[in-house]
Tab-separated table of C-alpha atoms in Angstrom:
chain	number	residue	atom	x	y	z
Z	1	MET	CA	-41.491	-22.471	74.654
Z	2	SER	CA	-41.572	-18.392	75.644
Z	3	THR	CA	-45.006	-18.956	76.921
Z	4	MET	CA	-44.782	-22.043	78.718
Z	5	GLY	CA	-44.496	-23.194	82.659
Z	6	ASP	CA	-40.558	-23.255	83.817
Z	7	GLY	CA	-40.893	-27.972	84.735
Z	8	THR	CA	-42.372	-27.649	80.701
Z	9	ARG	CA	-39.899	-25.985	79.395
Z	10	ALA	CA	-37.101	-27.744	81.770
Z	11	VAL	CA	-38.186	-31.175	80.435
Z	12	ARG	CA	-39.157	-30.029	76.783
Z	13	ALA	CA	-35.335	-27.906	76.457
Z	14	GLY	CA	-33.142	-28.850	73.405
Z	15	LEU	CA	-34.558	-31.808	72.495
Z	16	PRO	CA	-33.901	-32.205	68.756
Z	17	GLU	CA	-37.718	-32.171	66.356
Z	18	PRO	CA	-38.999	-35.986	66.750
Z	19	GLU	CA	-37.708	-38.366	63.927
Z	20	GLN	CA	-39.242	-41.657	64.428
Z	21	PHE	CA	-37.456	-44.701	66.061
Z	22	GLU	CA	-34.867	-42.447	66.982
Z	23	PRO	CA	-34.477	-41.919	71.259
Z	24	THR	CA	-36.536	-38.803	72.395
Z	25	LEU	CA	-32.495	-37.038	73.241
Z	26	PRO	CA	-30.079	-39.206	71.215
Z	27	GLY	CA	-26.730	-40.147	73.464
Z	28	PRO	CA	-23.918	-38.712	74.071
Z	29	VAL	CA	-21.303	-37.975	70.608
Z	30	PHE	CA	-17.865	-39.469	71.185
Z	31	ALA	CA	-16.352	-38.056	68.160
Z	32	ALA	CA	-12.574	-35.947	67.659
Z	33	HIS	CA	-13.217	-35.601	64.114
Z	34	PHE	CA	-16.209	-35.931	61.623
Z	35	HIS	CA	-16.772	-37.095	57.558
Z	36	LEU	CA	-15.294	-34.225	55.583
Z	37	SER	CA	-15.092	-33.832	52.648
Z	38	GLY	CA	-14.149	-30.485	50.691
Z	39	GLU	CA	-14.840	-26.976	52.468
Z	40	PRO	CA	-15.466	-27.188	56.088
Z	41	THR	CA	-18.646	-25.703	56.259
Z	42	GLY	CA	-20.507	-27.653	57.453
Z	43	PRO	CA	-21.648	-27.651	61.526
Z	44	TYR	CA	-19.217	-30.369	62.860
Z	45	THR	CA	-15.659	-30.630	61.958
Z	46	TYR	CA	-13.613	-31.710	65.389
Z	47	GLY	CA	-14.709	-32.278	68.454
Z	48	ARG	CA	-12.653	-29.065	69.716
Z	49	ASP	CA	-14.653	-26.891	67.724
Z	50	THR	CA	-17.841	-28.925	68.782
Z	51	ASN	CA	-20.498	-31.474	69.048
Z	52	PRO	CA	-23.540	-32.430	68.294
Z	53	THR	CA	-24.671	-33.329	72.654
Z	54	TRP	CA	-22.962	-29.814	73.479
Z	55	THR	CA	-25.303	-28.243	70.548
Z	56	HIS	CA	-28.628	-30.520	72.275
Z	57	LEU	CA	-27.708	-29.003	75.877
Z	58	GLU	CA	-27.002	-24.914	74.785
Z	59	ARG	CA	-30.404	-24.610	73.193
Z	60	ALA	CA	-31.568	-26.070	76.213
Z	61	ILE	CA	-29.616	-23.892	78.905
Z	62	GLY	CA	-30.673	-21.160	76.527
Z	63	GLU	CA	-34.664	-21.705	76.534
Z	64	LEU	CA	-34.378	-21.409	80.006
Z	65	GLU	CA	-32.289	-18.672	80.570
Z	66	ALA	CA	-34.107	-16.120	78.282
Z	67	PRO	CA	-36.923	-17.750	76.897
Z	68	GLY	CA	-38.549	-17.602	73.728
Z	69	GLU	CA	-36.115	-15.412	72.101
Z	70	PRO	CA	-32.371	-15.390	70.436
Z	71	VAL	CA	-29.463	-16.493	72.907
Z	72	GLU	CA	-25.850	-18.059	72.629
Z	73	THR	CA	-25.715	-20.421	75.042
Z	74	THR	CA	-21.183	-22.244	75.093
Z	75	VAL	CA	-21.289	-24.966	77.733
Z	76	PHE	CA	-17.537	-25.374	79.343
Z	77	ALA	CA	-15.144	-28.326	81.177
Z	78	SER	CA	-16.307	-26.781	84.658
Z	79	GLY	CA	-17.855	-23.623	86.047
Z	80	MET	CA	-13.992	-21.704	86.491
Z	81	ALA	CA	-13.913	-22.241	82.621
Z	82	ALA	CA	-16.839	-20.475	82.126
Z	83	ILE	CA	-15.634	-17.232	84.087
Z	84	SER	CA	-12.614	-17.566	82.635
Z	85	ALA	CA	-13.880	-17.247	79.283
Z	86	VAL	CA	-16.152	-14.140	79.928
Z	87	LEU	CA	-12.523	-12.389	81.525
Z	88	LEU	CA	-10.157	-13.386	79.799
Z	89	SER	CA	-11.236	-12.739	76.242
Z	90	GLN	CA	-12.917	-9.747	77.341
Z	91	ALA	CA	-10.423	-8.153	79.317
Z	92	ARG	CA	-6.818	-6.619	77.185
Z	93	THR	CA	-4.108	-4.865	78.537
Z	94	GLY	CA	-4.328	-1.343	80.346
Z	95	ASP	CA	-8.116	-2.244	80.752
Z	96	VAL	CA	-10.425	-2.521	84.303
Z	97	VAL	CA	-12.332	-5.333	85.700
Z	98	VAL	CA	-14.525	-4.687	88.442
Z	99	LEU	CA	-15.180	-8.116	90.818
Z	100	PRO	CA	-16.897	-8.142	93.625
Z	101	ASP	CA	-14.412	-8.385	96.633
Z	102	ASP	CA	-16.914	-11.453	98.507
Z	103	GLY	CA	-17.338	-13.430	94.982
Z	104	TYR	CA	-16.473	-17.231	94.377
Z	105	GLN	CA	-13.217	-18.662	96.460
Z	106	ALA	CA	-11.729	-18.791	92.967
Z	107	LEU	CA	-11.738	-15.034	92.183
Z	108	PRO	CA	-8.839	-13.866	93.810
Z	109	LEU	CA	-6.983	-16.412	91.469
Z	110	VAL	CA	-8.734	-14.626	88.707
Z	111	ARG	CA	-7.944	-11.238	89.595
Z	112	GLU	CA	-3.970	-12.464	89.974
Z	113	GLN	CA	-4.132	-14.058	86.209
Z	114	LEU	CA	-5.366	-10.394	85.202
Z	115	GLU	CA	-3.290	-8.748	86.850
Z	116	ALA	CA	-0.033	-10.739	85.186
Z	117	TYR	CA	-1.212	-9.294	81.782
Z	118	GLY	CA	-1.540	-6.234	82.615
Z	119	VAL	CA	-5.316	-5.338	83.778
Z	120	GLU	CA	-6.280	-2.803	86.778
Z	121	VAL	CA	-8.679	-5.018	88.853
Z	122	ARG	CA	-10.647	-3.473	91.569
Z	123	THR	CA	-12.783	-4.341	94.138
Z	124	ALA	CA	-16.130	-3.757	95.974
Z	125	PRO	CA	-18.554	-5.850	97.944
Z	126	THR	CA	-22.093	-7.240	96.678
Z	127	GLY	CA	-24.346	-5.423	99.331
Z	128	GLY	CA	-25.174	-1.851	98.818
Z	129	ASP	CA	-24.121	-2.260	95.427
Z	130	ALA	CA	-20.591	-0.814	96.100
Z	131	GLN	CA	-19.502	-1.545	93.611
Z	132	LEU	CA	-20.889	1.617	91.322
Z	133	THR	CA	-18.264	3.321	93.339
Z	134	VAL	CA	-15.120	1.623	91.834
Z	135	LEU	CA	-16.859	1.417	88.363
Z	136	GLU	CA	-15.908	4.471	86.478
Z	137	GLY	CA	-13.770	3.514	83.322
Z	138	ALA	CA	-14.474	-0.220	83.596
Z	139	LYS	CA	-13.998	-2.700	80.442
Z	140	LEU	CA	-16.781	-5.027	82.845
Z	141	LEU	CA	-18.465	-4.767	86.173
Z	142	TRP	CA	-18.329	-9.006	86.792
Z	143	ILE	CA	-20.718	-9.220	89.398
Z	144	GLU	CA	-22.647	-12.155	91.555
Z	145	THR	CA	-26.089	-12.206	92.731
Z	146	PRO	CA	-27.106	-13.753	95.361
Z	147	SER	CA	-22.594	-14.154	96.335
Z	148	ASN	CA	-21.138	-17.264	97.650
Z	149	PRO	CA	-21.031	-17.556	100.517
Z	150	GLY	CA	-21.999	-14.568	102.148
Z	151	LEU	CA	-26.032	-14.190	100.403
Z	152	ASP	CA	-26.023	-10.373	100.316
Z	153	VAL	CA	-27.857	-9.019	96.436
Z	154	CYS	CA	-27.434	-6.507	94.185
Z	155	ASP	CA	-29.750	-4.321	91.974
Z	156	VAL	CA	-28.413	-5.802	88.481
Z	157	ARG	CA	-30.627	-3.179	86.753
Z	158	ARG	CA	-29.409	-0.193	88.683
Z	159	LEU	CA	-25.722	-1.698	88.125
Z	160	VAL	CA	-26.437	-2.850	84.574
Z	161	GLU	CA	-27.871	0.482	83.657
Z	162	ALA	CA	-24.515	2.645	85.665
Z	163	ALA	CA	-22.487	0.413	83.143
Z	164	HIS	CA	-24.215	0.514	79.748
Z	165	ALA	CA	-23.630	4.404	80.485
Z	166	ALA	CA	-20.498	4.551	80.978
Z	167	GLY	CA	-20.003	1.759	77.912
Z	168	THR	CA	-18.826	-0.546	80.746
Z	169	LEU	CA	-20.090	-4.630	79.780
Z	170	VAL	CA	-21.434	-6.740	82.272
Z	171	ALA	CA	-21.543	-10.220	83.425
Z	172	VAL	CA	-23.718	-12.112	85.747
Z	173	ASP	CA	-22.411	-15.321	87.818
Z	174	ASN	CA	-26.072	-16.584	88.248
Z	175	THR	CA	-24.856	-19.710	89.909
Z	176	LEU	CA	-26.956	-19.979	92.980
Z	177	ALA	CA	-29.571	-19.102	91.337
Z	178	THR	CA	-29.820	-21.004	88.715
Z	179	PRO	CA	-32.002	-19.572	85.568
Z	180	LEU	CA	-35.046	-20.710	87.737
Z	181	GLY	CA	-34.336	-17.884	90.083
Z	182	GLN	CA	-33.079	-15.871	88.123
Z	183	ARG	CA	-32.636	-14.383	84.164
Z	184	PRO	CA	-29.620	-12.052	83.972
Z	185	LEU	CA	-30.462	-11.609	80.084
Z	186	GLU	CA	-33.674	-9.754	81.327
Z	187	LEU	CA	-32.536	-7.820	83.653
Z	188	GLY	CA	-30.078	-6.272	81.399
Z	189	ALA	CA	-27.129	-7.992	81.717
Z	190	ASP	CA	-24.379	-8.744	78.633
Z	191	PHE	CA	-23.696	-12.877	79.809
Z	192	SER	CA	-25.166	-14.569	81.617
Z	193	VAL	CA	-22.306	-17.285	83.742
Z	194	ALA	CA	-22.693	-20.148	85.623
Z	195	SER	CA	-21.345	-23.498	87.276
Z	196	ASP	CA	-23.415	-26.415	86.139
Z	197	THR	CA	-21.956	-28.204	89.189
Z	198	LYS	CA	-24.369	-26.759	91.543
Z	199	GLY	CA	-27.929	-26.814	90.937
Z	200	MET	CA	-28.438	-27.179	86.690
Z	201	THR	CA	-27.392	-30.434	87.313
Z	202	GLY	CA	-28.168	-31.184	90.773
Z	203	HIS	CA	-26.601	-34.799	91.718
Z	204	GLY	CA	-22.782	-33.619	92.262
Z	205	ASP	CA	-22.006	-35.682	89.695
Z	206	ILE	CA	-20.568	-33.547	86.902
Z	207	LEU	CA	-18.055	-30.595	86.232
Z	208	LEU	CA	-19.560	-28.148	84.173
Z	209	GLY	CA	-19.864	-24.589	83.502
Z	210	HIS	CA	-22.228	-22.376	80.803
Z	211	VAL	CA	-21.626	-19.054	79.736
Z	212	THR	CA	-25.232	-17.347	77.479
Z	213	CYS	CA	-24.878	-14.014	75.470
Z	214	ARG	CA	-27.362	-12.048	73.076
Z	215	ASP	CA	-25.344	-10.244	71.475
Z	216	PRO	CA	-24.060	-12.827	68.710
Z	217	GLU	CA	-20.420	-10.829	68.773
Z	218	LEU	CA	-19.381	-11.153	72.286
Z	219	ALA	CA	-20.259	-14.965	72.028
Z	220	ALA	CA	-18.526	-15.504	69.445
Z	221	GLY	CA	-15.070	-14.211	71.391
Z	222	VAL	CA	-15.962	-16.192	74.450
Z	223	ARG	CA	-16.864	-19.219	72.172
Z	224	ARG	CA	-13.239	-18.857	70.604
Z	225	TRP	CA	-11.609	-18.667	73.953
Z	226	ARG	CA	-13.424	-22.000	74.755
Z	227	LYS	CA	-11.915	-23.612	70.942
Z	228	VAL	CA	-7.482	-21.481	71.376
Z	229	VAL	CA	-7.809	-23.453	76.050
Z	230	GLY	CA	-9.308	-26.091	75.013
Z	231	ALA	CA	-11.655	-25.936	78.184
Z	232	ILE	CA	-14.466	-29.041	76.806
Z	233	PRO	CA	-16.656	-31.167	77.987
Z	234	GLY	CA	-16.993	-34.015	77.853
Z	235	PRO	CA	-20.285	-35.608	75.479
Z	236	MET	CA	-20.906	-38.403	78.261
Z	237	GLU	CA	-20.865	-35.108	81.598
Z	238	ALA	CA	-23.250	-32.566	78.825
Z	239	TRP	CA	-25.612	-35.415	78.217
Z	240	LEU	CA	-25.446	-36.164	81.363
Z	241	ALA	CA	-26.273	-32.295	81.733
Z	242	HIS	CA	-28.621	-32.395	79.472
Z	243	ARG	CA	-30.549	-35.454	81.207
Z	244	SER	CA	-30.851	-33.391	84.593
Z	245	LEU	CA	-32.434	-29.816	83.114
Z	246	ALA	CA	-35.416	-32.423	83.448
Z	247	THR	CA	-36.420	-32.028	86.427
Z	248	LEU	CA	-34.508	-29.000	87.845
Z	249	GLU	CA	-38.126	-27.565	88.740
Z	250	LEU	CA	-38.527	-30.341	90.870
Z	251	ARG	CA	-36.114	-29.892	92.387
Z	252	ILE	CA	-35.253	-26.319	92.293
Z	253	ASP	CA	-38.990	-25.696	94.056
Z	254	ARG	CA	-38.552	-28.530	96.649
Z	255	GLN	CA	-35.188	-26.617	97.923
Z	256	CYS	CA	-36.356	-23.603	97.744
Z	257	ALA	CA	-38.750	-24.288	100.060
Z	258	THR	CA	-37.273	-26.466	102.607
Z	259	ALA	CA	-34.569	-23.327	102.418
Z	260	LEU	CA	-37.421	-21.477	103.463
Z	261	THR	CA	-38.695	-24.037	106.448
Z	262	LEU	CA	-35.362	-24.255	107.852
Z	263	ALA	CA	-34.344	-19.973	107.703
Z	264	GLU	CA	-36.805	-19.862	109.442
Z	265	ALA	CA	-36.087	-22.729	112.217
Z	266	LEU	CA	-32.771	-21.223	112.649
Z	267	GLY	CA	-33.892	-18.173	113.088
Z	268	LYS	CA	-35.502	-18.739	116.469
Z	269	ARG	CA	-32.384	-20.422	117.996
Z	270	ARG	CA	-30.559	-17.909	120.252
Z	271	GLU	CA	-27.211	-20.048	119.585
Z	272	VAL	CA	-27.159	-19.269	115.955
Z	273	THR	CA	-26.066	-15.552	114.475
Z	274	GLY	CA	-25.368	-14.146	110.962
Z	275	LEU	CA	-28.396	-15.980	109.287
Z	276	ARG	CA	-29.276	-14.805	106.096
Z	277	TYR	CA	-31.262	-16.737	102.666
Z	278	PRO	CA	-32.289	-13.985	100.411
Z	279	GLY	CA	-35.437	-15.392	100.795
Z	280	LEU	CA	-36.389	-14.306	104.519
Z	281	PRO	CA	-39.032	-10.802	105.052
Z	282	THR	CA	-36.627	-10.472	107.229
Z	283	ASP	CA	-33.189	-10.783	105.666
Z	284	PRO	CA	-31.255	-7.531	103.937
Z	285	SER	CA	-30.484	-9.033	100.523
Z	286	TYR	CA	-34.775	-9.451	100.657
Z	287	PRO	CA	-35.798	-6.582	98.958
Z	288	ASN	CA	-33.331	-6.333	96.340
Z	289	ALA	CA	-34.473	-10.110	96.061
Z	290	VAL	CA	-38.362	-10.393	96.416
Z	291	ARG	CA	-37.522	-7.551	93.399
Z	292	GLN	CA	-35.432	-9.538	90.908
Z	293	MET	CA	-35.141	-12.937	91.616
Z	294	ARG	CA	-38.771	-15.669	91.226
Z	295	ARG	CA	-36.886	-18.549	93.195
Z	296	PHE	CA	-34.034	-17.577	96.054
Z	297	GLY	CA	-32.031	-20.672	95.762
Z	298	SER	CA	-30.834	-23.319	97.938
Z	299	VAL	CA	-28.136	-21.977	100.485
Z	300	VAL	CA	-28.454	-21.089	103.695
Z	301	SER	CA	-26.284	-19.456	105.841
Z	302	PHE	CA	-24.891	-19.147	109.728
Z	303	VAL	CA	-22.835	-19.227	112.185
Z	304	LEU	CA	-22.630	-20.888	115.373
Z	305	PRO	CA	-20.338	-19.198	118.606
Z	306	ASP	CA	-17.295	-21.511	117.399
Z	307	ARG	CA	-14.700	-23.717	115.566
Z	308	GLU	CA	-15.331	-26.480	118.066
Z	309	ARG	CA	-19.353	-26.565	117.890
Z	310	ALA	CA	-19.976	-25.676	114.196
Z	311	GLU	CA	-18.017	-29.407	113.635
Z	312	ARG	CA	-19.497	-31.216	116.163
Z	313	PHE	CA	-22.892	-29.892	114.590
Z	314	LEU	CA	-21.536	-30.950	110.903
Z	315	THR	CA	-20.507	-34.371	112.862
Z	316	GLU	CA	-24.121	-35.304	114.540
Z	317	LEU	CA	-25.618	-34.517	111.370
Z	318	ARG	CA	-27.092	-37.676	109.135
Z	319	LEU	CA	-28.716	-36.338	106.752
Z	320	VAL	CA	-26.085	-33.721	105.335
Z	321	ASP	CA	-22.961	-33.954	103.888
Z	322	ASP	CA	-19.754	-32.239	105.129
Z	323	ALA	CA	-19.101	-31.481	101.468
Z	324	THR	CA	-17.437	-27.909	100.550
Z	325	SER	CA	-21.148	-28.158	96.686
Z	326	PHE	CA	-23.872	-26.520	96.885
Z	327	GLY	CA	-27.134	-27.227	94.847
Z	328	GLY	CA	-27.695	-30.520	94.660
Z	329	VAL	CA	-29.886	-33.097	96.086
Z	330	ARG	CA	-28.227	-34.578	98.793
Z	331	SER	CA	-28.352	-31.390	101.410
Z	332	THR	CA	-24.762	-30.826	102.047
Z	333	ALA	CA	-23.390	-28.460	104.585
Z	334	GLU	CA	-19.272	-26.970	105.792
Z	335	ARG	CA	-17.840	-24.547	107.661
Z	336	ARG	CA	-16.873	-22.651	105.579
Z	337	ALA	CA	-13.449	-21.073	107.143
Z	338	ARG	CA	-11.425	-24.238	106.948
Z	339	TRP	CA	-10.232	-23.457	103.063
Z	340	GLY	CA	-9.219	-19.388	103.992
Z	341	GLY	CA	-9.394	-16.763	102.044
Z	342	ASP	CA	-13.278	-16.087	102.975
Z	343	ALA	CA	-14.151	-13.390	105.394
Z	344	VAL	CA	-15.811	-15.431	107.668
Z	345	PRO	CA	-16.228	-16.652	111.075
Z	346	GLU	CA	-14.588	-19.420	112.140
Z	347	GLY	CA	-18.232	-21.148	112.866
Z	348	PHE	CA	-19.268	-19.731	109.507
Z	349	ILE	CA	-21.519	-22.933	108.249
Z	350	ARG	CA	-22.879	-22.553	104.728
Z	351	PHE	CA	-25.858	-25.162	103.972
Z	352	SER	CA	-26.693	-26.029	101.001
Z	353	VAL	CA	-30.204	-27.572	101.071
Z	354	GLY	CA	-31.013	-31.110	99.325
Z	355	ALA	CA	-34.052	-32.506	98.542
Z	356	GLU	CA	-34.983	-34.484	101.764
Z	357	SER	CA	-38.296	-34.294	102.922
Z	358	SER	CA	-37.933	-31.011	104.641
Z	359	ASP	CA	-39.535	-32.468	108.265
Z	360	ASP	CA	-36.813	-34.900	108.012
Z	361	LEU	CA	-34.134	-31.990	107.734
Z	362	VAL	CA	-34.988	-29.416	109.372
Z	363	ALA	CA	-35.373	-32.355	112.336
Z	364	ASP	CA	-31.930	-33.587	112.168
Z	365	VAL	CA	-30.159	-30.205	112.176
Z	366	GLU	CA	-32.420	-29.468	115.241
Z	367	ARG	CA	-31.446	-32.291	116.951
Z	368	ALA	CA	-27.733	-32.041	116.514
Z	369	LEU	CA	-27.896	-28.071	116.878
Z	370	ASP	CA	-28.859	-29.336	120.711
Z	371	ALA	CA	-25.747	-32.068	120.667
Z	372	ALA	CA	-22.932	-29.487	119.513
Z	373	LEU	CA	-24.463	-26.987	121.670
Z	374	GLY	CA	-24.685	-28.857	124.801
Z	375	GLU	CA	-29.478	-28.768	124.611
Z	376	ASN	CA	-30.464	-32.024	125.757
C-alpha cells in the first residue's frame, strides 16, 4: 500500500484478507479469555494481552504511520496512557528526560511522576529548537510539534540527528498533525505517539491513544507496559476507531483547508492578535512546517483583548461548541486560560476547525467577533 494515496490507504488500512460471507471489517471481539489448550503460544490467550480487534486497528495505524514498512503499533485506552507508556517504560532512576515546557497540559503531571521515580527532567520551548540546549546526557527527548496550544513547530530532523548522535531516543507527539499531516518515523523518530481521541478518530466519542515504533525491542517495552498497568482499550472503542479511520483524509482535508481560510480571515481583524497557524506563510512556524508537514492541522489559535470579550465571543458562536478537545468533525473553541497551567493570556482562544462548510463557519466567527468586540 506504500504507493497508494492517503484516502485509499485510510479506507483499506488494517482490513483482513477477504473471506466469503464474512464482513470486510469484523465486528468487535468481546472476550476476556480464549480457548487455550496445551502451550500458550498462539496470538490470543487473554484479553489484557491481545485482542483481534486491537490487531486490526494496530495494523491500520501502522500502515498510516509508515506505509510499506515493518512497524509495530500498540493501542491504549487514552492518549495519556500512550504518552505514559513511552516515558515510564524507557526512563529509569538516574536517567535524564527532556520535555517541552509548552506542551500538552498534562505533561507536568508526568514530569512529577518521573521525578518521583528519581528521573531528572529538563524542559525547554518547542520553538527555535530550544530543546537542543538541554539535551546533553539525556536518555529520551520528547517532542511535541506542532505544540499544543501555542502551535510552535520545531525541526524534527535536526533534533533527531543531534539526539541520536548523543545516544538519545526520540519520541514525537503527533496528535495535532496525525499521520496524514506528518510522519515522525520518516523524520527519524524512534516513537510516534498520539492521542487518537482527537483527529484520528475525529468524532469526539472515543478515548484512545497509540504508540508506533520501528524497533521491535522498543515496541516490546511499550507493549509490556500496557500489559503491566492494564491501560487497554475496550474492543468497541477499538472497532469504532478503525471504522473512523476510513474518513480520515476526507475529514482532515476539509478541516485543514477551512483552518487556513479562517486564519486568513482572522489575520484581517485588527482586534485579533497573536494569530498562529502553521500553514500561514506569515507564521513563524511555517518554514519548519512546510519542510516536514504535508498538512498543517485543524487548530488555529489567537488572542482577544481580555477574558470578558473572549468569553462573549465563545457565547456568541452558533456553529462552534465551547469544549476542550480538538480534531473533531464539529468545530470547538475554548478560552484556554480557564484551566490554568498554560502560559497563555486570558483572552487566548484555541479554535479547532471541524467539517462544516467553510463559508458558514467563517461567517459565524466574523459575526461572533463583531458582537463580542462591539463592531455591529
